PDB file of C-alpha atoms in Angstrom:
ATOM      1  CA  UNK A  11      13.010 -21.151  12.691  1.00 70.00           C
ATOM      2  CA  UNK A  12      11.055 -17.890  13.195  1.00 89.00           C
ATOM      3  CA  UNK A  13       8.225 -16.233  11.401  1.00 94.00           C
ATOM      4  CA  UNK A  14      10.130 -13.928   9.710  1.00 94.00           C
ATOM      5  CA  UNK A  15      11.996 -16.628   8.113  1.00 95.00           C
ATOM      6  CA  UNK A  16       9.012 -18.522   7.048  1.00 96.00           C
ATOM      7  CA  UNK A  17       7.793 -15.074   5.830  1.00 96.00           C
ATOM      8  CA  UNK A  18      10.456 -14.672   3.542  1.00 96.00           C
ATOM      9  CA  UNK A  19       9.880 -18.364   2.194  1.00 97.00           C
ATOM     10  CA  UNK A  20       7.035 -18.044   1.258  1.00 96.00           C
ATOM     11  CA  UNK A  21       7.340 -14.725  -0.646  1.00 96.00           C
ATOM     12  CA  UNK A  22       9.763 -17.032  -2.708  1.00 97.00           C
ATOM     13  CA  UNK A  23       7.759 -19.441  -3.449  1.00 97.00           C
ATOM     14  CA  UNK A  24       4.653 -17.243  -4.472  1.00 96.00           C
ATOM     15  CA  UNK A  25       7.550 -15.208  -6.541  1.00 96.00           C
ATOM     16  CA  UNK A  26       8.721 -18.314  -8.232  1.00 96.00           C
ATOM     17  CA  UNK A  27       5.596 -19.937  -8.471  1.00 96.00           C
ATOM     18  CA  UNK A  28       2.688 -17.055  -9.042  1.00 94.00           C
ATOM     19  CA  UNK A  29      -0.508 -16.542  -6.607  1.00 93.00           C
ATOM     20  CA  UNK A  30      -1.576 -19.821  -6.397  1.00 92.00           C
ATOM     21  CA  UNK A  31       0.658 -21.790  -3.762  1.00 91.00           C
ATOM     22  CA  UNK A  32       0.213 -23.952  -1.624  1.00 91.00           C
ATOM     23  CA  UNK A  33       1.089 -24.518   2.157  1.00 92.00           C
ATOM     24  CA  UNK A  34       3.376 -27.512   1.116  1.00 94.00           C
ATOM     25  CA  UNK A  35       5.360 -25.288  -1.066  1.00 95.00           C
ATOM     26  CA  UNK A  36       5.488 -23.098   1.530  1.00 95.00           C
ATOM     27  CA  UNK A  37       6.793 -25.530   3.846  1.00 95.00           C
ATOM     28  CA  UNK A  38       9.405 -26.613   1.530  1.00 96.00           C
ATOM     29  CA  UNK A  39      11.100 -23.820   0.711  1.00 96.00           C
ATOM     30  CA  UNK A  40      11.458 -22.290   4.264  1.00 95.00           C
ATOM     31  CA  UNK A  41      13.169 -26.647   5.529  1.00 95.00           C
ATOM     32  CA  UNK A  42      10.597 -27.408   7.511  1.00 94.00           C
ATOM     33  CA  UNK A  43       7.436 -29.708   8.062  1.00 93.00           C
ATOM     34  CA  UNK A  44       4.255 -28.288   7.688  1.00 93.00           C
ATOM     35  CA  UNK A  45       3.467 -29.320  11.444  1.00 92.00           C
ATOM     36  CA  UNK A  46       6.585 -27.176  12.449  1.00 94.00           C
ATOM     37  CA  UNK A  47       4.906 -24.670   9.944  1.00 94.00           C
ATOM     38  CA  UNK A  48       1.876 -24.421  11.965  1.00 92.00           C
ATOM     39  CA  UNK A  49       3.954 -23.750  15.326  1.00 92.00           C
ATOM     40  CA  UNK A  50       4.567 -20.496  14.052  1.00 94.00           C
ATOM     41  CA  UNK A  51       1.370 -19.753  12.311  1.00 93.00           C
ATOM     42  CA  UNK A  52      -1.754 -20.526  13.695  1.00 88.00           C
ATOM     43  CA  UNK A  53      -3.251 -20.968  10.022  1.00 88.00           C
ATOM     44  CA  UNK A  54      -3.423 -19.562   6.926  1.00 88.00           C
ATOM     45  CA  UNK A  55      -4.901 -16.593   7.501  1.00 88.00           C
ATOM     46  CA  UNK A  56      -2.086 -15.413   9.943  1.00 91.00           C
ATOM     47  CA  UNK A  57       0.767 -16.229   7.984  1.00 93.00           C
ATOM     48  CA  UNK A  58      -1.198 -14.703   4.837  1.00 92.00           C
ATOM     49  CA  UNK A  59      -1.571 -11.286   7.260  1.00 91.00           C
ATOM     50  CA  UNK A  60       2.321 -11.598   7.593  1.00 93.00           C
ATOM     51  CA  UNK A  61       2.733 -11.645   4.108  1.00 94.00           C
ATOM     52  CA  UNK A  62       0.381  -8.803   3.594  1.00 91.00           C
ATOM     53  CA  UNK A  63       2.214  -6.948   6.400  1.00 90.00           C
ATOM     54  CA  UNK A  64       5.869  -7.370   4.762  1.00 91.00           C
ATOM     55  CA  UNK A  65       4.915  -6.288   1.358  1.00 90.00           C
ATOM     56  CA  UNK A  66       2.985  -3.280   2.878  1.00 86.00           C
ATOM     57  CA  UNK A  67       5.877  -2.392   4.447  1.00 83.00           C
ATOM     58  CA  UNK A  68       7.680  -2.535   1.513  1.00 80.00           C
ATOM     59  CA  UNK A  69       5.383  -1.424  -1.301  1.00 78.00           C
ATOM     60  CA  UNK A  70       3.657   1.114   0.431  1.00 76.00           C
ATOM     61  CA  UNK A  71       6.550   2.674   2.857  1.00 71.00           C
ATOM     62  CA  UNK A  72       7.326   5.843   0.863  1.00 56.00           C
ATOM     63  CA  UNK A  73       3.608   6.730   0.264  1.00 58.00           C
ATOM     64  CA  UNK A  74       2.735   6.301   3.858  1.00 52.00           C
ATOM     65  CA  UNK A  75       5.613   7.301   5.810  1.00 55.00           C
ATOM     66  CA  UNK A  76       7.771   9.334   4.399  1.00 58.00           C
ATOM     67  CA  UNK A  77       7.401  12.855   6.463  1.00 55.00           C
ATOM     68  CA  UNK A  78       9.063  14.874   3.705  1.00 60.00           C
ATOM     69  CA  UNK A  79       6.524  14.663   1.631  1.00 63.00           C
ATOM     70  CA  UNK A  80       4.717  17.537   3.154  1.00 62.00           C
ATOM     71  CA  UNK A  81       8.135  19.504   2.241  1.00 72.00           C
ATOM     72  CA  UNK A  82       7.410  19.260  -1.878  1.00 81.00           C
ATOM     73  CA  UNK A  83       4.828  20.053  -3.807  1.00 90.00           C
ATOM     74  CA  UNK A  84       1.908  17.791  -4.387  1.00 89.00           C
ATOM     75  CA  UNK A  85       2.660  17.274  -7.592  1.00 91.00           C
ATOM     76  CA  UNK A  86       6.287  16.088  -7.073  1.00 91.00           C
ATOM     77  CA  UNK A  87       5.449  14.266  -3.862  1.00 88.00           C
ATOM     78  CA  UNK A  88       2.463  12.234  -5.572  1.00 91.00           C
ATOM     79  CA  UNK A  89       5.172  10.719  -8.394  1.00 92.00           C
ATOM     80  CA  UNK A  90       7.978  10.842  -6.189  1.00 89.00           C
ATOM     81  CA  UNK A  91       5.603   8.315  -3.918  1.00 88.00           C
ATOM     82  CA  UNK A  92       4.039   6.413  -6.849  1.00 92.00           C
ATOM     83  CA  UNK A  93       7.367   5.936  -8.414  1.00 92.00           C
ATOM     84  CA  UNK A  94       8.442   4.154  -5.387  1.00 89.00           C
ATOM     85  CA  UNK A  95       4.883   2.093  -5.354  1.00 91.00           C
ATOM     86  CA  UNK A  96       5.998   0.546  -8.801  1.00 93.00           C
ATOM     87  CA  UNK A  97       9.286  -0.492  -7.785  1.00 91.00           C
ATOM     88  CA  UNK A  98       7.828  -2.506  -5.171  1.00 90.00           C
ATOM     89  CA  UNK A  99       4.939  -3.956  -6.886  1.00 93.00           C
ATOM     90  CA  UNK A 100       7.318  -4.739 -10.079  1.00 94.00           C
ATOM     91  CA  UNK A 101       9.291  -6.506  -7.540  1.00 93.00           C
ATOM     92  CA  UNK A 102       6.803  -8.775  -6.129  1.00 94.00           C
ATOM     93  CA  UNK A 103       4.094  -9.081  -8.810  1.00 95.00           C
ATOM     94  CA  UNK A 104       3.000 -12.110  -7.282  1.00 95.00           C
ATOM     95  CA  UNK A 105       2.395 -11.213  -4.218  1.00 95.00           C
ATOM     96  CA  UNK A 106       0.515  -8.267  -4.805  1.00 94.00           C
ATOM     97  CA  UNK A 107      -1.856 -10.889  -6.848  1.00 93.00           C
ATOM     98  CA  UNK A 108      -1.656 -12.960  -4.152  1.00 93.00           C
ATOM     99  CA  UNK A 109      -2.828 -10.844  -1.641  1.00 91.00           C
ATOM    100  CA  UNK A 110      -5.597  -8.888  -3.692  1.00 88.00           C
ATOM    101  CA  UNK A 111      -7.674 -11.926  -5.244  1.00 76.00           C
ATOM    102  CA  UNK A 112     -10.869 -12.553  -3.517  1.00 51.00           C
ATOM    103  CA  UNK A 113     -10.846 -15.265  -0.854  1.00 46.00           C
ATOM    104  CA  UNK A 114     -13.448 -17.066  -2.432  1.00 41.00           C
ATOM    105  CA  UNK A 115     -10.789 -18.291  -5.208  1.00 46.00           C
ATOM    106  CA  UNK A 116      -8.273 -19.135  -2.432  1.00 50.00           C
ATOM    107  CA  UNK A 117      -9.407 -22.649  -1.532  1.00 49.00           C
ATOM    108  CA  UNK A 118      -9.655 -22.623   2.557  1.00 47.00           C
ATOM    109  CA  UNK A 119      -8.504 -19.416   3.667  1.00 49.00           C
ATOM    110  CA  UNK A 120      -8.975 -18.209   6.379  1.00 45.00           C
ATOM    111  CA  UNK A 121      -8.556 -14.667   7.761  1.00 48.00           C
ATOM    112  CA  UNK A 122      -8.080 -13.154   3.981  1.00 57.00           C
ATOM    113  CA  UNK A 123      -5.653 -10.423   4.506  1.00 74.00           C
ATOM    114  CA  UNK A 124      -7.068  -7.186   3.846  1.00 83.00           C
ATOM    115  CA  UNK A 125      -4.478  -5.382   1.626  1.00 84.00           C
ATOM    116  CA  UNK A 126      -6.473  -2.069   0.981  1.00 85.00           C
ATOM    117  CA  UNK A 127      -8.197  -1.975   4.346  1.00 87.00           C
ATOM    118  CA  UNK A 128      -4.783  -2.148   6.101  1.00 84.00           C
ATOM    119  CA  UNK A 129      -2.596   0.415   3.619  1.00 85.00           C
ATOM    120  CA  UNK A 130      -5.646   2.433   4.156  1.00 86.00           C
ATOM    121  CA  UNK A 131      -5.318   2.500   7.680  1.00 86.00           C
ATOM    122  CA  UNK A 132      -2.238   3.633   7.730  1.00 82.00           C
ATOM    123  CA  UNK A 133      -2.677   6.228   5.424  1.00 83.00           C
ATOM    124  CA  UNK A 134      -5.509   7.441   7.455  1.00 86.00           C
ATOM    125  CA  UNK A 135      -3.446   8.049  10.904  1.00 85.00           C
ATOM    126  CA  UNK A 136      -0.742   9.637   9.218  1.00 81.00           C
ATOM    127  CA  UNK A 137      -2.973  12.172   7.376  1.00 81.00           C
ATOM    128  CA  UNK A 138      -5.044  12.843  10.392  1.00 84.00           C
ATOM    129  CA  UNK A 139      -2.357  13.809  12.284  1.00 81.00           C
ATOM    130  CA  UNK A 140      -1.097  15.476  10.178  1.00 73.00           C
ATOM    131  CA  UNK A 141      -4.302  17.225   9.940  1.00 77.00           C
ATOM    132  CA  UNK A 142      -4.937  17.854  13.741  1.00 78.00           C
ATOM    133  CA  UNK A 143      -1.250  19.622  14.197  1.00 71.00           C
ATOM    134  CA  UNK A 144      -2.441  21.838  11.560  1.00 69.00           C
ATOM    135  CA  UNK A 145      -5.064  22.193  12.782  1.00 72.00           C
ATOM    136  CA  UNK A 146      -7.419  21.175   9.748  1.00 79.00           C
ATOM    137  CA  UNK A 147     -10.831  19.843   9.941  1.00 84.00           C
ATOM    138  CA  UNK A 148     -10.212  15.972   9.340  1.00 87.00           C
ATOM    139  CA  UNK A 149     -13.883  14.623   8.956  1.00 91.00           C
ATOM    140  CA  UNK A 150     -13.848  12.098   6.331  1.00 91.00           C
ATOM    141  CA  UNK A 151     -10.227  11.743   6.320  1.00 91.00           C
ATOM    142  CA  UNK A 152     -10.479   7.656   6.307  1.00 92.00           C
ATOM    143  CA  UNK A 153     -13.207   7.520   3.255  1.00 94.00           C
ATOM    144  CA  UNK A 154     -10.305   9.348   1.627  1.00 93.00           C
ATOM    145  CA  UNK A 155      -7.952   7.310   2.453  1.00 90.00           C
ATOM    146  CA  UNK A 156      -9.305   4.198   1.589  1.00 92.00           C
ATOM    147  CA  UNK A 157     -10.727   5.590  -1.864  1.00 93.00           C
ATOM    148  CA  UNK A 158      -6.701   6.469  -2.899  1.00 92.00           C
ATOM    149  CA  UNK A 159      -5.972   3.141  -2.153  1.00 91.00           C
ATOM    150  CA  UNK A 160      -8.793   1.333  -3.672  1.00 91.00           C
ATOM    151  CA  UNK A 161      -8.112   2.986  -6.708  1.00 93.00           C
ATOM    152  CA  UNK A 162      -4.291   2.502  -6.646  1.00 92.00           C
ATOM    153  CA  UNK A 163      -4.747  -1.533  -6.078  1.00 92.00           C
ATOM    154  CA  UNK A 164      -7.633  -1.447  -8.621  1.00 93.00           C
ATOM    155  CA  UNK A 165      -5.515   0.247 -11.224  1.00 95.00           C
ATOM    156  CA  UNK A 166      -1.904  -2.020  -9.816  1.00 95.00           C
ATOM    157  CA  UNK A 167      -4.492  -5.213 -10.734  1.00 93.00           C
ATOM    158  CA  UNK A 168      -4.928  -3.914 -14.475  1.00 94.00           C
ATOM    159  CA  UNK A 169      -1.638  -2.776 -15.269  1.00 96.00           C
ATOM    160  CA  UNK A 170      -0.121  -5.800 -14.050  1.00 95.00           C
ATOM    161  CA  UNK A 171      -1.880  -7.343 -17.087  1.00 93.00           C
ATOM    162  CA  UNK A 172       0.104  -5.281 -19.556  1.00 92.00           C
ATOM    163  CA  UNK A 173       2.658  -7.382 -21.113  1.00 89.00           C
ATOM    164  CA  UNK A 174       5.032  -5.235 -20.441  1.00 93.00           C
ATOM    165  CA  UNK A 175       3.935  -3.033 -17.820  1.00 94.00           C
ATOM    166  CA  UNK A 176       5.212   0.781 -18.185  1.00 95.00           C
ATOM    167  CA  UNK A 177       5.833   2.412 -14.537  1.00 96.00           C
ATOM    168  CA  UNK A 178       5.985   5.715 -15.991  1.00 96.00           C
ATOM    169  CA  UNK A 179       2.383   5.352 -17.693  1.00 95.00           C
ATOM    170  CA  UNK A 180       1.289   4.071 -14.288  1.00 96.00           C
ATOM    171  CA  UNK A 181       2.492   6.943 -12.513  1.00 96.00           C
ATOM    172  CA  UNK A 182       1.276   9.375 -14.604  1.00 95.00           C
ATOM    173  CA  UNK A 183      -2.126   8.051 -14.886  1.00 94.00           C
ATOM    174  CA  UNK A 184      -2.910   7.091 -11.320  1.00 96.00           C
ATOM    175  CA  UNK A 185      -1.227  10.327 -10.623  1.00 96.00           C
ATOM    176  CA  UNK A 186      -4.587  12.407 -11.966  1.00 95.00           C
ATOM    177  CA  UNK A 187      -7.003  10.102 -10.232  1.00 96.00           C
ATOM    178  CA  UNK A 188      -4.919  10.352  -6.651  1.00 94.00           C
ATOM    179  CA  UNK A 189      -4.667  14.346  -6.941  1.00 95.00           C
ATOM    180  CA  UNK A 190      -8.096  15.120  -8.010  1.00 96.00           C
ATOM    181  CA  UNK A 191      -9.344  13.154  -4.929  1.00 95.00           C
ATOM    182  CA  UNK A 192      -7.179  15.217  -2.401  1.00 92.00           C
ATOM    183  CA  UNK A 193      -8.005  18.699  -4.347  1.00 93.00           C
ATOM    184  CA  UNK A 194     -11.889  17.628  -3.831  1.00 94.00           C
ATOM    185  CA  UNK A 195     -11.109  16.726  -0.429  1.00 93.00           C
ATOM    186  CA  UNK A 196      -9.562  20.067   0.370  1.00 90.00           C
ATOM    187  CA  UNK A 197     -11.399  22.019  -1.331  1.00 91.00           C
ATOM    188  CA  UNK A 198     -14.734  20.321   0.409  1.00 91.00           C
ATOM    189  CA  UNK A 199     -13.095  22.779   3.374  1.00 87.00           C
ATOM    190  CA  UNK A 200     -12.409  25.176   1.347  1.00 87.00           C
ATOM    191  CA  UNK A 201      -8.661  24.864   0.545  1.00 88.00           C
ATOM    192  CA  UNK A 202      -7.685  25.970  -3.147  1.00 89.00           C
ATOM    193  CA  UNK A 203      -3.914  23.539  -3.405  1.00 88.00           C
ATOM    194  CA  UNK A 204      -1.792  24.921  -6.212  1.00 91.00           C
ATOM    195  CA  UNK A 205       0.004  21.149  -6.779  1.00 91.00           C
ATOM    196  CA  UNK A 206       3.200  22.941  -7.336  1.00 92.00           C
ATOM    197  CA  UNK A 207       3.181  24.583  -4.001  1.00 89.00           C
ATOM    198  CA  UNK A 208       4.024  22.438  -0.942  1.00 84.00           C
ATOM    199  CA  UNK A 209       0.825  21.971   1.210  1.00 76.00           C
ATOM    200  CA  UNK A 210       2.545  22.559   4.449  1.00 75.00           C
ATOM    201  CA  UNK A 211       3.071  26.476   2.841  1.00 81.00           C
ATOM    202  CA  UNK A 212      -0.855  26.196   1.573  1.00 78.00           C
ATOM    203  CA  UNK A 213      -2.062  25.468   4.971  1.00 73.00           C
ATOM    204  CA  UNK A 214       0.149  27.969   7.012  1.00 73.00           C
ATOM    205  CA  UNK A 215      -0.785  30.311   5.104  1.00 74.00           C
ATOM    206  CA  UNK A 216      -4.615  29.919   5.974  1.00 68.00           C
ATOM    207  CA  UNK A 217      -3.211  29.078   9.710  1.00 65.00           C
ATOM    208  CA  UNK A 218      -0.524  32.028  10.471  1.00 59.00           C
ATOM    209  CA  UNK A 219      -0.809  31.652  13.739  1.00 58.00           C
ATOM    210  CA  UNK A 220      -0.682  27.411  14.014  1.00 50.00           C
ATOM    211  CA  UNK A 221       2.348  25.765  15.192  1.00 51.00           C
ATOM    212  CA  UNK A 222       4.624  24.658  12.364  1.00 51.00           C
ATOM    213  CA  UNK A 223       4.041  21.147  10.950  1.00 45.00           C
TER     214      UNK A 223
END
């Protein structure tokens, strides 16, 4: 039995189930005793971080990792990536809920998985390299970071409660809120983005003399 196994498990349960599970279930549904459980997880709070890592992985991979974006246009790149967010999230509703409600309605966890500290993060390295093989100055580069995704998971939270939640609503309205905050950003060094003009052409062309990207 490894971790990834139990991983899986328990991303059944809490899709079967909702947000509210409990190690038992967990147990359960992976074959295993929750003793045998805990010989892969040292508690809660690590196999809720696994959790948290997997559906990062999943929900977040084209918004975070995807190296083309820099080849379209902001405005194409921002849906293309958002459009991606929803199918994860609409495949794992659960688990998003999961993993955003506050640890103080989680009865004893431990280690509460930080979902928007740890997308952040990732978001942050990319875009700072990004940003140093420019070269561009990247001060600030992490509050930026973490205010896309704060807003994204705030947003995710309340359109979750739709009955029906509309992925091309999301995208279109999270889509303002997650542009304006990178045109404020660059323009804060004094880059004017036209969203329909890939930023790698923006940037060269206030670099000429930079490596390419």
């Amino acid at each position: 039995m490894t971790r990834d196994v139990i991983v899986e498990a328990a991303i059944r349960v809490l899709d079967r189930d909702g947000p509210h599970p409990s190690m038992d279930a967990f147990a359960v549904e992976a074959g295993i005793t929750k003793p045998r459980l805990y010989r892969q997880f040292s508690d809660k709070g690590d196999l809720y971080a696994a959790i948290g890592a997997r559906f990062a992985d999943s929900a977040f991979a084209a918004t975070g990792t995807d190296p083309t974006m820099l080849l379209q246009p902001p405005r194409a790149a921002i849906d293309r990536a958002l459009a991606d967010y929803t199918v994860g999230i609409l495949a794992h509703p659960n688990v998003f809920r999961f993993l955003t409600q506050t640890s103080a309605n989680r009865e004893g966890a431990t280690g509460q998985y930080d979902l928007a500290s740890a997308v952040a993060g990732r978001f942050a390295r990319r875009a700072r390299a990004v940003a140093e093989a420019i070269p561009l100055d990247a001060d600030g580069i992490e509050y930026l970071a973490r205010a896309i995704v704060g807003v994204m998971i705030v947003l995710t939270d309340l359109w979750l409660d739709d009955v029906e939640p509309d992925a091309g609503q999301f995208v279109s309205r999270v889509h303002v809120l997650v542009w304006g905050m990178i045109d404020a950003y660059l323009r804060g060094r004094g880059i004017a983005a036209d969203p329909e003009v890939p930023i790698f052409v923006t940037l060269a062309a206030l670099n000429p003399d930079a490596d390419d990207v």
